[in-house]
Amino acid sequence: MRIAQVTEWCQAPKCFEYEAPDIPAPDSGYVQVKVLATGLHQLVRLRVNGRHYSAKSLPHNLGVDGVGITSEGQEVYFFTYYGETGSFTEVINVPKEDVIPLPSKSLDKFQVAALVNPTMSSWMALRRRALMTTNSNPPRPGFSVLIMGVTSLSGTLAVDVSRALGATRVIGCGRDEKRLASLALDERICLSNPIEETDFSSVGDVHVILDYVYGPPTMALFQSLKSTVPVQYVQIGDLASKLLTLPSYTVRSRNLTITGSGLGSFSFNELREELPEMLKVMENFLPQKLDVFPMSKIESVWEAKGDRRMVFVPGF
């Protein structure tokens, strides 16, 4: 069988031939999955480039999740965030606890493979990381949320996630004015150049900030923040910068709680608990435009430009 792999960081992946794993014994705690589709997420690219804390050794097998079918014929979503075998393979043995049956046959396997990972970023942030002043976790219905980087795929999905979890006011901030206008937002903020000229005055009272951007845009937001209600800031991504210079007085002078959401900030058990409900909610999401390729083409399309999420079919 084929596995997509890199033997050096920052190189385009290639397909290598390996023997297929044996079918696990019934009492092994594992289940064998034939992979039908697996997504090329930002996390996967970061790991290939040696820029993510969850990838530490070479050779590195690509992929963190996918959609497949078990030997019993059940269609499932599975994840492989830890372990040596990535999801860019034809057949994989996965711990049973990391395999979640798809809730409906109406769920498109390519959409699931492409979108669970980026959807997870806001879902876990709101369900497990954003602790409100009422000590409810997740936030109670009626909360307001500001999404920094809303025009990214993860940010766009965060709009749907926020609505599904009870947000009644969703503010989106991004650079792409046309993309901003197309999203189902209550309010829109377009980032200016220079960043310091961005008008954040319309934010007002906001309960949660989901940040996919970080760096100077976040600093400009903090300095402009005038919420009269406690604010939960959740750091998720760093599209603008990995660094933020945050003066101490900015933190002291605002009712602001800063936390992060990502692998390590929540447990895998928490993720397992959330995935079934998240998959059900995703049935109501609008389909996203995808580029679907056979895995055999991964080296040739690796550097392809475009704003569509890539999905690969390992068996071809």
PDB file of C-alpha atoms in Angstrom:
ATOM      1  CA  MET A   1       0.000   0.000   0.000  1.00  0.00           C
ATOM      2  CA  ARG A   2       1.037   3.634  -0.435  1.00  0.00           C
ATOM      3  CA  ILE A   3       1.885   6.121   2.308  1.00  0.00           C
ATOM      4  CA  ALA A   4       2.628   9.827   1.741  1.00  0.00           C
ATOM      5  CA  GLN A   5       5.788  10.740   3.602  1.00  0.00           C
ATOM      6  CA  VAL A   6       8.633  13.239   3.901  1.00  0.00           C
ATOM      7  CA  THR A   7      12.181  12.235   4.773  1.00  0.00           C
ATOM      8  CA  GLU A   8      13.338  15.853   5.141  1.00  0.00           C
ATOM      9  CA  TRP A   9      11.451  18.815   6.561  1.00  0.00           C
ATOM     10  CA  CYS A  10      10.118  21.343   4.042  1.00  0.00           C
ATOM     11  CA  GLN A  11      10.199  18.970   1.078  1.00  0.00           C
ATOM     12  CA  ALA A  12       7.232  17.996  -1.080  1.00  0.00           C
ATOM     13  CA  PRO A  13       5.803  14.665   0.100  1.00  0.00           C
ATOM     14  CA  LYS A  14       6.206  11.521  -1.972  1.00  0.00           C
ATOM     15  CA  CYS A  15       4.343   8.231  -1.992  1.00  0.00           C
ATOM     16  CA  PHE A  16       6.204   5.173  -0.725  1.00  0.00           C
ATOM     17  CA  GLU A  17       5.172   1.529  -0.823  1.00  0.00           C
ATOM     18  CA  TYR A  18       4.731  -0.320   2.465  1.00  0.00           C
ATOM     19  CA  GLU A  19       3.120  -3.563   3.491  1.00  0.00           C
ATOM     20  CA  ALA A  20      -0.458  -3.156   4.655  1.00  0.00           C
ATOM     21  CA  PRO A  21      -0.921  -3.683   8.405  1.00  0.00           C
ATOM     22  CA  ASP A  22      -2.489  -6.895   9.644  1.00  0.00           C
ATOM     23  CA  ILE A  23      -6.109  -6.773  10.741  1.00  0.00           C
ATOM     24  CA  PRO A  24      -6.053  -6.118  14.510  1.00  0.00           C
ATOM     25  CA  ALA A  25      -7.233  -8.816  16.890  1.00  0.00           C
ATOM     26  CA  PRO A  26     -10.727  -8.162  18.319  1.00  0.00           C
ATOM     27  CA  ASP A  27      -9.309  -7.584  21.805  1.00  0.00           C
ATOM     28  CA  SER A  28      -6.455  -5.319  20.673  1.00  0.00           C
ATOM     29  CA  GLY A  29      -8.348  -2.063  21.104  1.00  0.00           C
ATOM     30  CA  TYR A  30      -7.708  -1.179  17.454  1.00  0.00           C
ATOM     31  CA  VAL A  31      -9.862  -1.187  14.330  1.00  0.00           C
ATOM     32  CA  GLN A  32      -8.685  -1.282  10.723  1.00  0.00           C
ATOM     33  CA  VAL A  33      -9.912   1.517   8.483  1.00  0.00           C
ATOM     34  CA  LYS A  34      -9.709   1.748   4.709  1.00  0.00           C
ATOM     35  CA  VAL A  35      -9.093   5.443   4.098  1.00  0.00           C
ATOM     36  CA  LEU A  36     -11.515   7.057   1.645  1.00  0.00           C
ATOM     37  CA  ALA A  37     -10.457  10.701   1.979  1.00  0.00           C
ATOM     38  CA  THR A  38      -8.017  12.782   4.005  1.00  0.00           C
ATOM     39  CA  GLY A  39      -7.592  16.552   4.171  1.00  0.00           C
ATOM     40  CA  LEU A  40      -4.518  18.698   3.642  1.00  0.00           C
ATOM     41  CA  HIS A  41      -4.985  21.075   6.574  1.00  0.00           C
ATOM     42  CA  GLN A  42      -2.767  23.952   7.657  1.00  0.00           C
ATOM     43  CA  LEU A  43      -1.676  21.734  10.547  1.00  0.00           C
ATOM     44  CA  VAL A  44      -0.535  19.046   8.103  1.00  0.00           C
ATOM     45  CA  ARG A  45       1.522  21.582   6.129  1.00  0.00           C
ATOM     46  CA  LEU A  46       3.082  23.003   9.289  1.00  0.00           C
ATOM     47  CA  ARG A  47       4.102  19.527  10.402  1.00  0.00           C
ATOM     48  CA  VAL A  48       5.642  18.756   7.004  1.00  0.00           C
ATOM     49  CA  ASN A  49       7.647  21.982   7.265  1.00  0.00           C
ATOM     50  CA  GLY A  50       8.846  21.059  10.761  1.00  0.00           C
ATOM     51  CA  ARG A  51       7.082  24.110  12.177  1.00  0.00           C
ATOM     52  CA  HIS A  52       4.583  22.485  14.520  1.00  0.00           C
ATOM     53  CA  TYR A  53       5.261  21.210  18.022  1.00  0.00           C
ATOM     54  CA  SER A  54       3.370  17.956  17.330  1.00  0.00           C
ATOM     55  CA  ALA A  55       5.828  16.709  14.666  1.00  0.00           C
ATOM     56  CA  LYS A  56       9.280  15.880  15.988  1.00  0.00           C
ATOM     57  CA  SER A  57      10.953  13.094  14.006  1.00  0.00           C
ATOM     58  CA  LEU A  58      11.728  11.907  10.474  1.00  0.00           C
ATOM     59  CA  PRO A  59      10.561  10.226   8.354  1.00  0.00           C
ATOM     60  CA  HIS A  60       7.226  11.921   8.878  1.00  0.00           C
ATOM     61  CA  ASN A  61       3.990  10.341   7.677  1.00  0.00           C
ATOM     62  CA  LEU A  62       1.439  12.916   6.598  1.00  0.00           C
ATOM     63  CA  GLY A  63      -2.025  13.459   7.927  1.00  0.00           C
ATOM     64  CA  VAL A  64      -3.972  13.833  11.136  1.00  0.00           C
ATOM     65  CA  ASP A  65      -7.475  12.645  10.259  1.00  0.00           C
ATOM     66  CA  GLY A  66      -9.755  11.317   7.571  1.00  0.00           C
ATOM     67  CA  VAL A  67     -12.873   9.475   6.562  1.00  0.00           C
ATOM     68  CA  GLY A  68     -12.850   5.746   5.973  1.00  0.00           C
ATOM     69  CA  ILE A  69     -14.736   2.514   6.165  1.00  0.00           C
ATOM     70  CA  THR A  70     -14.132  -0.213   8.734  1.00  0.00           C
ATOM     71  CA  SER A  71     -13.852  -3.917   7.968  1.00  0.00           C
ATOM     72  CA  GLU A  72     -17.482  -4.156   9.192  1.00  0.00           C
ATOM     73  CA  GLY A  73     -18.563  -1.695   6.499  1.00  0.00           C
ATOM     74  CA  GLN A  74     -19.198   1.304   8.755  1.00  0.00           C
ATOM     75  CA  GLU A  75     -18.269   4.776   7.470  1.00  0.00           C
ATOM     76  CA  VAL A  76     -16.320   6.663  10.114  1.00  0.00           C
ATOM     77  CA  TYR A  77     -14.307   9.748  10.881  1.00  0.00           C
ATOM     78  CA  PHE A  78     -10.961   8.978  12.536  1.00  0.00           C
ATOM     79  CA  PHE A  79      -8.022  10.970  13.827  1.00  0.00           C
ATOM     80  CA  THR A  80      -4.314  10.225  14.160  1.00  0.00           C
ATOM     81  CA  TYR A  81      -2.885  13.283  15.913  1.00  0.00           C
ATOM     82  CA  TYR A  82      -0.443  11.097  17.777  1.00  0.00           C
ATOM     83  CA  GLY A  83       1.243   7.868  16.725  1.00  0.00           C
ATOM     84  CA  GLU A  84       3.617   7.083  13.884  1.00  0.00           C
ATOM     85  CA  THR A  85       1.131   6.452  11.066  1.00  0.00           C
ATOM     86  CA  GLY A  86      -0.534   9.442   9.433  1.00  0.00           C
ATOM     87  CA  SER A  87      -3.847   9.440   7.606  1.00  0.00           C
ATOM     88  CA  PHE A  88      -2.317   9.777   4.114  1.00  0.00           C
ATOM     89  CA  THR A  89      -2.313   6.029   3.639  1.00  0.00           C
ATOM     90  CA  GLU A  90      -4.577   3.429   2.082  1.00  0.00           C
ATOM     91  CA  VAL A  91      -5.172   1.353   5.217  1.00  0.00           C
ATOM     92  CA  ILE A  92      -4.595   2.269   8.842  1.00  0.00           C
ATOM     93  CA  ASN A  93      -5.098   0.667  12.245  1.00  0.00           C
ATOM     94  CA  VAL A  94      -6.604   3.204  14.634  1.00  0.00           C
ATOM     95  CA  PRO A  95      -7.470   2.982  18.346  1.00  0.00           C
ATOM     96  CA  LYS A  96     -11.200   2.293  18.599  1.00  0.00           C
ATOM     97  CA  GLU A  97     -11.660   5.335  20.815  1.00  0.00           C
ATOM     98  CA  ASP A  98     -10.371   7.564  17.985  1.00  0.00           C
ATOM     99  CA  VAL A  99     -12.945   6.311  15.472  1.00  0.00           C
ATOM    100  CA  ILE A 100     -16.345   8.037  15.369  1.00  0.00           C
ATOM    101  CA  PRO A 101     -19.210   6.742  13.204  1.00  0.00           C
ATOM    102  CA  LEU A 102     -20.587   9.311  10.775  1.00  0.00           C
ATOM    103  CA  PRO A 103     -24.025  10.340  12.084  1.00  0.00           C
ATOM    104  CA  SER A 104     -25.675  10.338   8.668  1.00  0.00           C
ATOM    105  CA  LYS A 105     -25.091   9.041   5.157  1.00  0.00           C
ATOM    106  CA  SER A 106     -25.955  12.534   3.934  1.00  0.00           C
ATOM    107  CA  LEU A 107     -22.575  13.773   5.171  1.00  0.00           C
ATOM    108  CA  ASP A 108     -20.242  14.054   2.192  1.00  0.00           C
ATOM    109  CA  LYS A 109     -16.984  12.215   2.927  1.00  0.00           C
ATOM    110  CA  PHE A 110     -14.866  14.844   1.176  1.00  0.00           C
ATOM    111  CA  GLN A 111     -16.473  17.693   3.119  1.00  0.00           C
ATOM    112  CA  VAL A 112     -15.948  15.827   6.389  1.00  0.00           C
ATOM    113  CA  ALA A 113     -12.306  15.056   5.565  1.00  0.00           C
ATOM    114  CA  ALA A 114     -11.689  18.689   4.659  1.00  0.00           C
ATOM    115  CA  LEU A 115     -13.639  20.485   7.357  1.00  0.00           C
ATOM    116  CA  VAL A 116     -13.542  18.625  10.684  1.00  0.00           C
ATOM    117  CA  ASN A 117     -10.054  19.902  11.507  1.00  0.00           C
ATOM    118  CA  PRO A 118     -10.716  23.605  10.781  1.00  0.00           C
ATOM    119  CA  THR A 119     -14.171  23.366  12.395  1.00  0.00           C
ATOM    120  CA  MET A 120     -12.616  21.841  15.491  1.00  0.00           C
ATOM    121  CA  SER A 121     -10.562  24.977  16.126  1.00  0.00           C
ATOM    122  CA  SER A 122     -13.548  27.166  17.013  1.00  0.00           C
ATOM    123  CA  TRP A 123     -15.681  24.326  18.388  1.00  0.00           C
ATOM    124  CA  MET A 124     -13.108  23.322  20.996  1.00  0.00           C
ATOM    125  CA  ALA A 125     -12.312  26.965  21.744  1.00  0.00           C
ATOM    126  CA  LEU A 126     -15.946  27.704  22.576  1.00  0.00           C
ATOM    127  CA  ARG A 127     -16.861  24.395  24.172  1.00  0.00           C
ATOM    128  CA  ARG A 128     -13.740  23.780  26.239  1.00  0.00           C
ATOM    129  CA  ARG A 129     -11.645  26.942  26.489  1.00  0.00           C
ATOM    130  CA  ALA A 130     -13.985  29.966  26.696  1.00  0.00           C
ATOM    131  CA  LEU A 131     -15.012  30.065  30.352  1.00  0.00           C
ATOM    132  CA  MET A 132     -17.646  32.736  30.866  1.00  0.00           C
ATOM    133  CA  THR A 133     -18.203  34.827  34.006  1.00  0.00           C
ATOM    134  CA  THR A 134     -21.223  32.639  34.767  1.00  0.00           C
ATOM    135  CA  ASN A 135     -18.754  29.724  35.023  1.00  0.00           C
ATOM    136  CA  SER A 136     -20.676  27.984  32.257  1.00  0.00           C
ATOM    137  CA  ASN A 137     -18.614  26.070  29.766  1.00  0.00           C
ATOM    138  CA  PRO A 138     -19.473  26.357  26.896  1.00  0.00           C
ATOM    139  CA  PRO A 139     -20.813  29.935  26.835  1.00  0.00           C
ATOM    140  CA  ARG A 140     -24.534  30.242  27.397  1.00  0.00           C
ATOM    141  CA  PRO A 141     -26.822  31.088  24.448  1.00  0.00           C
ATOM    142  CA  GLY A 142     -26.946  34.801  23.751  1.00  0.00           C
ATOM    143  CA  PHE A 143     -23.206  35.437  23.855  1.00  0.00           C
ATOM    144  CA  SER A 144     -21.395  37.705  21.394  1.00  0.00           C
ATOM    145  CA  VAL A 145     -18.218  36.744  19.556  1.00  0.00           C
ATOM    146  CA  LEU A 146     -15.573  38.552  17.522  1.00  0.00           C
ATOM    147  CA  ILE A 147     -13.691  36.396  15.017  1.00  0.00           C
ATOM    148  CA  MET A 148     -10.282  37.758  14.015  1.00  0.00           C
ATOM    149  CA  GLY A 149      -9.309  36.266  10.646  1.00  0.00           C
ATOM    150  CA  VAL A 150     -12.882  35.431   9.703  1.00  0.00           C
ATOM    151  CA  THR A 151     -12.083  35.241   5.978  1.00  0.00           C
ATOM    152  CA  SER A 152      -9.836  32.203   6.475  1.00  0.00           C
ATOM    153  CA  LEU A 153     -11.511  28.800   6.168  1.00  0.00           C
ATOM    154  CA  SER A 154     -11.309  28.182   9.918  1.00  0.00           C
ATOM    155  CA  GLY A 155     -12.627  31.678  10.594  1.00  0.00           C
ATOM    156  CA  THR A 156     -15.520  31.247   8.179  1.00  0.00           C
ATOM    157  CA  LEU A 157     -16.490  27.947   9.794  1.00  0.00           C
ATOM    158  CA  ALA A 158     -16.271  29.659  13.186  1.00  0.00           C
ATOM    159  CA  VAL A 159     -19.255  31.785  12.144  1.00  0.00           C
ATOM    160  CA  ASP A 160     -21.403  28.652  11.718  1.00  0.00           C
ATOM    161  CA  VAL A 161     -20.024  27.103  14.899  1.00  0.00           C
ATOM    162  CA  SER A 162     -20.743  30.233  16.933  1.00  0.00           C
ATOM    163  CA  ARG A 163     -24.326  30.364  15.663  1.00  0.00           C
ATOM    164  CA  ALA A 164     -24.824  26.661  16.371  1.00  0.00           C
ATOM    165  CA  LEU A 165     -23.605  27.122  19.947  1.00  0.00           C
ATOM    166  CA  GLY A 166     -25.928  30.039  20.646  1.00  0.00           C
ATOM    167  CA  ALA A 167     -24.154  33.252  19.624  1.00  0.00           C
ATOM    168  CA  THR A 168     -26.625  36.028  18.847  1.00  0.00           C
ATOM    169  CA  ARG A 169     -24.045  38.580  17.693  1.00  0.00           C
ATOM    170  CA  VAL A 170     -21.153  37.572  15.455  1.00  0.00           C
ATOM    171  CA  ILE A 171     -18.585  40.175  14.402  1.00  0.00           C
ATOM    172  CA  GLY A 172     -16.045  39.299  11.730  1.00  0.00           C
ATOM    173  CA  CYS A 173     -12.679  40.948  11.124  1.00  0.00           C
ATOM    174  CA  GLY A 174     -10.485  40.331   8.079  1.00  0.00           C
ATOM    175  CA  ARG A 175      -8.624  41.895   5.164  1.00  0.00           C
ATOM    176  CA  ASP A 176     -10.694  40.662   2.219  1.00  0.00           C
ATOM    177  CA  GLU A 177     -13.566  43.144   1.921  1.00  0.00           C
ATOM    178  CA  LYS A 178     -15.406  41.125  -0.732  1.00  0.00           C
ATOM    179  CA  ARG A 179     -15.144  37.942   1.310  1.00  0.00           C
ATOM    180  CA  LEU A 180     -16.293  39.772   4.441  1.00  0.00           C
ATOM    181  CA  ALA A 181     -19.409  40.979   2.626  1.00  0.00           C
ATOM    182  CA  SER A 182     -20.307  37.421   1.601  1.00  0.00           C
ATOM    183  CA  LEU A 183     -20.371  36.037   5.157  1.00  0.00           C
ATOM    184  CA  ALA A 184     -23.434  35.860   7.422  1.00  0.00           C
ATOM    185  CA  LEU A 185     -22.105  38.346   9.961  1.00  0.00           C
ATOM    186  CA  ASP A 186     -23.898  40.877  12.116  1.00  0.00           C
ATOM    187  CA  GLU A 187     -21.013  43.337  11.818  1.00  0.00           C
ATOM    188  CA  ARG A 188     -17.854  43.530   9.719  1.00  0.00           C
ATOM    189  CA  ILE A 189     -14.475  45.125  10.379  1.00  0.00           C
ATOM    190  CA  CYS A 190     -11.980  45.394   7.536  1.00  0.00           C
ATOM    191  CA  LEU A 191      -8.339  45.509   8.629  1.00  0.00           C
ATOM    192  CA  SER A 192      -6.621  48.678   7.414  1.00  0.00           C
ATOM    193  CA  ASN A 193      -3.077  49.246   6.247  1.00  0.00           C
ATOM    194  CA  PRO A 194      -1.467  50.369   8.489  1.00  0.00           C
ATOM    195  CA  ILE A 195      -3.173  48.169  11.061  1.00  0.00           C
ATOM    196  CA  GLU A 196      -3.314  50.990  13.614  1.00  0.00           C
ATOM    197  CA  GLU A 197      -5.905  52.789  11.467  1.00  0.00           C
ATOM    198  CA  THR A 198      -8.402  49.921  11.756  1.00  0.00           C
ATOM    199  CA  ASP A 199     -11.662  51.094  13.319  1.00  0.00           C
ATOM    200  CA  PHE A 200     -12.617  48.703  16.133  1.00  0.00           C
ATOM    201  CA  SER A 201     -15.083  51.155  17.713  1.00  0.00           C
ATOM    202  CA  SER A 202     -18.127  49.092  16.652  1.00  0.00           C
ATOM    203  CA  VAL A 203     -17.019  46.078  18.721  1.00  0.00           C
ATOM    204  CA  GLY A 204     -18.408  47.452  21.973  1.00  0.00           C
ATOM    205  CA  ASP A 205     -19.405  44.733  24.428  1.00  0.00           C
ATOM    206  CA  VAL A 206     -18.143  41.323  23.361  1.00  0.00           C
ATOM    207  CA  HIS A 207     -17.954  38.120  25.390  1.00  0.00           C
ATOM    208  CA  VAL A 208     -15.515  36.030  23.331  1.00  0.00           C
ATOM    209  CA  ILE A 209     -12.715  36.811  20.881  1.00  0.00           C
ATOM    210  CA  LEU A 210     -11.548  33.954  18.649  1.00  0.00           C
ATOM    211  CA  ASP A 211      -8.189  34.947  17.167  1.00  0.00           C
ATOM    212  CA  TYR A 212      -6.716  33.274  14.081  1.00  0.00           C
ATOM    213  CA  VAL A 213      -4.438  36.248  13.327  1.00  0.00           C
ATOM    214  CA  TYR A 214      -2.363  37.369  16.351  1.00  0.00           C
ATOM    215  CA  GLY A 215       0.452  39.908  16.171  1.00  0.00           C
ATOM    216  CA  PRO A 216      -0.139  43.616  15.358  1.00  0.00           C
ATOM    217  CA  PRO A 217      -3.875  43.253  14.498  1.00  0.00           C
ATOM    218  CA  THR A 218      -4.520  41.713  17.916  1.00  0.00           C
ATOM    219  CA  MET A 219      -2.521  44.424  19.651  1.00  0.00           C
ATOM    220  CA  ALA A 220      -4.536  47.108  17.838  1.00  0.00           C
ATOM    221  CA  LEU A 221      -7.743  45.383  18.939  1.00  0.00           C
ATOM    222  CA  PHE A 222      -6.645  45.146  22.583  1.00  0.00           C
ATOM    223  CA  GLN A 223      -5.731  48.830  22.665  1.00  0.00           C
ATOM    224  CA  SER A 224      -9.147  49.771  21.236  1.00  0.00           C
ATOM    225  CA  LEU A 225     -11.182  47.348  23.351  1.00  0.00           C
ATOM    226  CA  LYS A 226     -13.864  49.102  25.429  1.00  0.00           C
ATOM    227  CA  SER A 227     -16.111  46.218  26.422  1.00  0.00           C
ATOM    228  CA  THR A 228     -18.062  46.731  29.646  1.00  0.00           C
ATOM    229  CA  VAL A 229     -18.531  42.968  30.017  1.00  0.00           C
ATOM    230  CA  PRO A 230     -15.753  40.464  30.788  1.00  0.00           C
ATOM    231  CA  VAL A 231     -13.944  39.343  27.630  1.00  0.00           C
ATOM    232  CA  GLN A 232     -12.596  35.850  26.996  1.00  0.00           C
ATOM    233  CA  TYR A 233      -9.789  35.994  24.425  1.00  0.00           C
ATOM    234  CA  VAL A 234      -8.884  32.629  22.859  1.00  0.00           C
ATOM    235  CA  GLN A 235      -5.689  32.443  20.780  1.00  0.00           C
ATOM    236  CA  ILE A 236      -6.036  29.871  17.973  1.00  0.00           C
ATOM    237  CA  GLY A 237      -3.866  30.835  14.999  1.00  0.00           C
ATOM    238  CA  ASP A 238      -1.072  33.157  13.905  1.00  0.00           C
ATOM    239  CA  LEU A 239      -1.792  34.173  10.307  1.00  0.00           C
ATOM    240  CA  ALA A 240      -0.254  37.618  10.867  1.00  0.00           C
ATOM    241  CA  SER A 241       2.555  36.860  13.309  1.00  0.00           C
ATOM    242  CA  LYS A 242       3.760  34.376  15.900  1.00  0.00           C
ATOM    243  CA  LEU A 243       4.708  37.198  18.266  1.00  0.00           C
ATOM    244  CA  LEU A 244       2.706  39.803  20.158  1.00  0.00           C
ATOM    245  CA  THR A 245       4.137  42.657  22.192  1.00  0.00           C
ATOM    246  CA  LEU A 246       1.607  43.137  24.974  1.00  0.00           C
ATOM    247  CA  PRO A 247       2.212  45.969  27.472  1.00  0.00           C
ATOM    248  CA  SER A 248       1.319  45.091  31.044  1.00  0.00           C
ATOM    249  CA  TYR A 249      -1.058  48.042  31.411  1.00  0.00           C
ATOM    250  CA  THR A 250      -3.155  46.761  28.499  1.00  0.00           C
ATOM    251  CA  VAL A 251      -3.924  43.609  30.475  1.00  0.00           C
ATOM    252  CA  ARG A 252      -4.393  45.383  33.819  1.00  0.00           C
ATOM    253  CA  SER A 253      -6.751  48.034  32.481  1.00  0.00           C
ATOM    254  CA  ARG A 254      -9.244  45.649  30.878  1.00  0.00           C
ATOM    255  CA  ASN A 255     -11.454  42.826  32.145  1.00  0.00           C
ATOM    256  CA  LEU A 256      -9.688  40.422  29.833  1.00  0.00           C
ATOM    257  CA  THR A 257      -8.892  36.742  30.260  1.00  0.00           C
ATOM    258  CA  ILE A 258      -6.348  35.309  27.827  1.00  0.00           C
ATOM    259  CA  THR A 259      -6.194  31.631  26.941  1.00  0.00           C
ATOM    260  CA  GLY A 260      -5.338  29.438  23.979  1.00  0.00           C
ATOM    261  CA  SER A 261      -6.904  26.550  22.127  1.00  0.00           C
ATOM    262  CA  GLY A 262      -4.999  23.824  20.315  1.00  0.00           C
ATOM    263  CA  LEU A 263      -3.445  20.415  20.770  1.00  0.00           C
ATOM    264  CA  GLY A 264      -2.267  20.333  24.378  1.00  0.00           C
ATOM    265  CA  SER A 265      -4.667  22.925  25.775  1.00  0.00           C
ATOM    266  CA  PHE A 266      -7.460  20.373  25.725  1.00  0.00           C
ATOM    267  CA  SER A 267      -7.158  16.632  26.179  1.00  0.00           C
ATOM    268  CA  PHE A 268      -7.809  13.957  23.583  1.00  0.00           C
ATOM    269  CA  ASN A 269     -10.577  12.666  25.839  1.00  0.00           C
ATOM    270  CA  GLU A 270     -12.245  16.079  25.639  1.00  0.00           C
ATOM    271  CA  LEU A 271     -11.895  15.991  21.853  1.00  0.00           C
ATOM    272  CA  ARG A 272     -13.436  12.518  21.697  1.00  0.00           C
ATOM    273  CA  GLU A 273     -16.379  13.714  23.779  1.00  0.00           C
ATOM    274  CA  GLU A 274     -17.037  16.647  21.450  1.00  0.00           C
ATOM    275  CA  LEU A 275     -16.655  15.030  18.022  1.00  0.00           C
ATOM    276  CA  PRO A 276     -20.029  13.205  17.793  1.00  0.00           C
ATOM    277  CA  GLU A 277     -22.040  16.381  18.419  1.00  0.00           C
ATOM    278  CA  MET A 278     -19.767  18.436  16.185  1.00  0.00           C
ATOM    279  CA  LEU A 279     -20.277  16.003  13.304  1.00  0.00           C
ATOM    280  CA  LYS A 280     -24.053  16.268  13.733  1.00  0.00           C
ATOM    281  CA  VAL A 281     -23.890  20.070  13.625  1.00  0.00           C
ATOM    282  CA  MET A 282     -21.753  19.930  10.472  1.00  0.00           C
ATOM    283  CA  GLU A 283     -24.666  18.344   8.598  1.00  0.00           C
ATOM    284  CA  ASN A 284     -26.174  21.844   8.474  1.00  0.00           C
ATOM    285  CA  PHE A 285     -23.052  23.577   7.162  1.00  0.00           C
ATOM    286  CA  LEU A 286     -22.990  24.884   3.615  1.00  0.00           C
ATOM    287  CA  PRO A 287     -20.577  22.851   1.443  1.00  0.00           C
ATOM    288  CA  GLN A 288     -17.181  24.431   0.847  1.00  0.00           C
ATOM    289  CA  LYS A 289     -15.397  24.399  -2.500  1.00  0.00           C
ATOM    290  CA  LEU A 290     -12.698  21.712  -2.474  1.00  0.00           C
ATOM    291  CA  ASP A 291      -9.995  20.357  -4.758  1.00  0.00           C
ATOM    292  CA  VAL A 292      -9.957  16.547  -4.679  1.00  0.00           C
ATOM    293  CA  PHE A 293      -6.861  14.690  -5.938  1.00  0.00           C
ATOM    294  CA  PRO A 294      -5.621  11.108  -5.995  1.00  0.00           C
ATOM    295  CA  MET A 295      -2.863  10.718  -3.406  1.00  0.00           C
ATOM    296  CA  SER A 296      -0.492   9.593  -6.162  1.00  0.00           C
ATOM    297  CA  LYS A 297      -0.478  13.244  -7.372  1.00  0.00           C
ATOM    298  CA  ILE A 298       0.512  14.774  -4.043  1.00  0.00           C
ATOM    299  CA  GLU A 299       4.084  15.670  -5.028  1.00  0.00           C
ATOM    300  CA  SER A 300       2.991  17.410  -8.233  1.00  0.00           C
ATOM    301  CA  VAL A 301       0.175  19.469  -6.651  1.00  0.00           C
ATOM    302  CA  TRP A 302       1.893  20.238  -3.338  1.00  0.00           C
ATOM    303  CA  GLU A 303       2.881  23.772  -4.347  1.00  0.00           C
ATOM    304  CA  ALA A 304      -0.363  24.525  -6.203  1.00  0.00           C
ATOM    305  CA  LYS A 305      -1.837  27.908  -5.308  1.00  0.00           C
ATOM    306  CA  GLY A 306      -5.474  28.516  -4.504  1.00  0.00           C
ATOM    307  CA  ASP A 307      -7.906  29.144  -1.686  1.00  0.00           C
ATOM    308  CA  ARG A 308      -9.651  25.760  -1.810  1.00  0.00           C
ATOM    309  CA  ARG A 309      -8.905  23.071   0.756  1.00  0.00           C
ATOM    310  CA  MET A 310      -7.233  20.036  -0.820  1.00  0.00           C
ATOM    311  CA  VAL A 311      -8.544  16.545  -0.155  1.00  0.00           C
ATOM    312  CA  PHE A 312      -6.692  13.393  -1.202  1.00  0.00           C
ATOM    313  CA  VAL A 313      -7.993   9.941  -2.063  1.00  0.00           C
ATOM    314  CA  PRO A 314      -5.317   7.424  -0.981  1.00  0.00           C
ATOM    315  CA  GLY A 315      -6.405   4.488  -3.137  1.00  0.00           C
ATOM    316  CA  PHE A 316      -5.598   6.226  -6.417  1.00  0.00           C
TER     317      PHE A 316
END
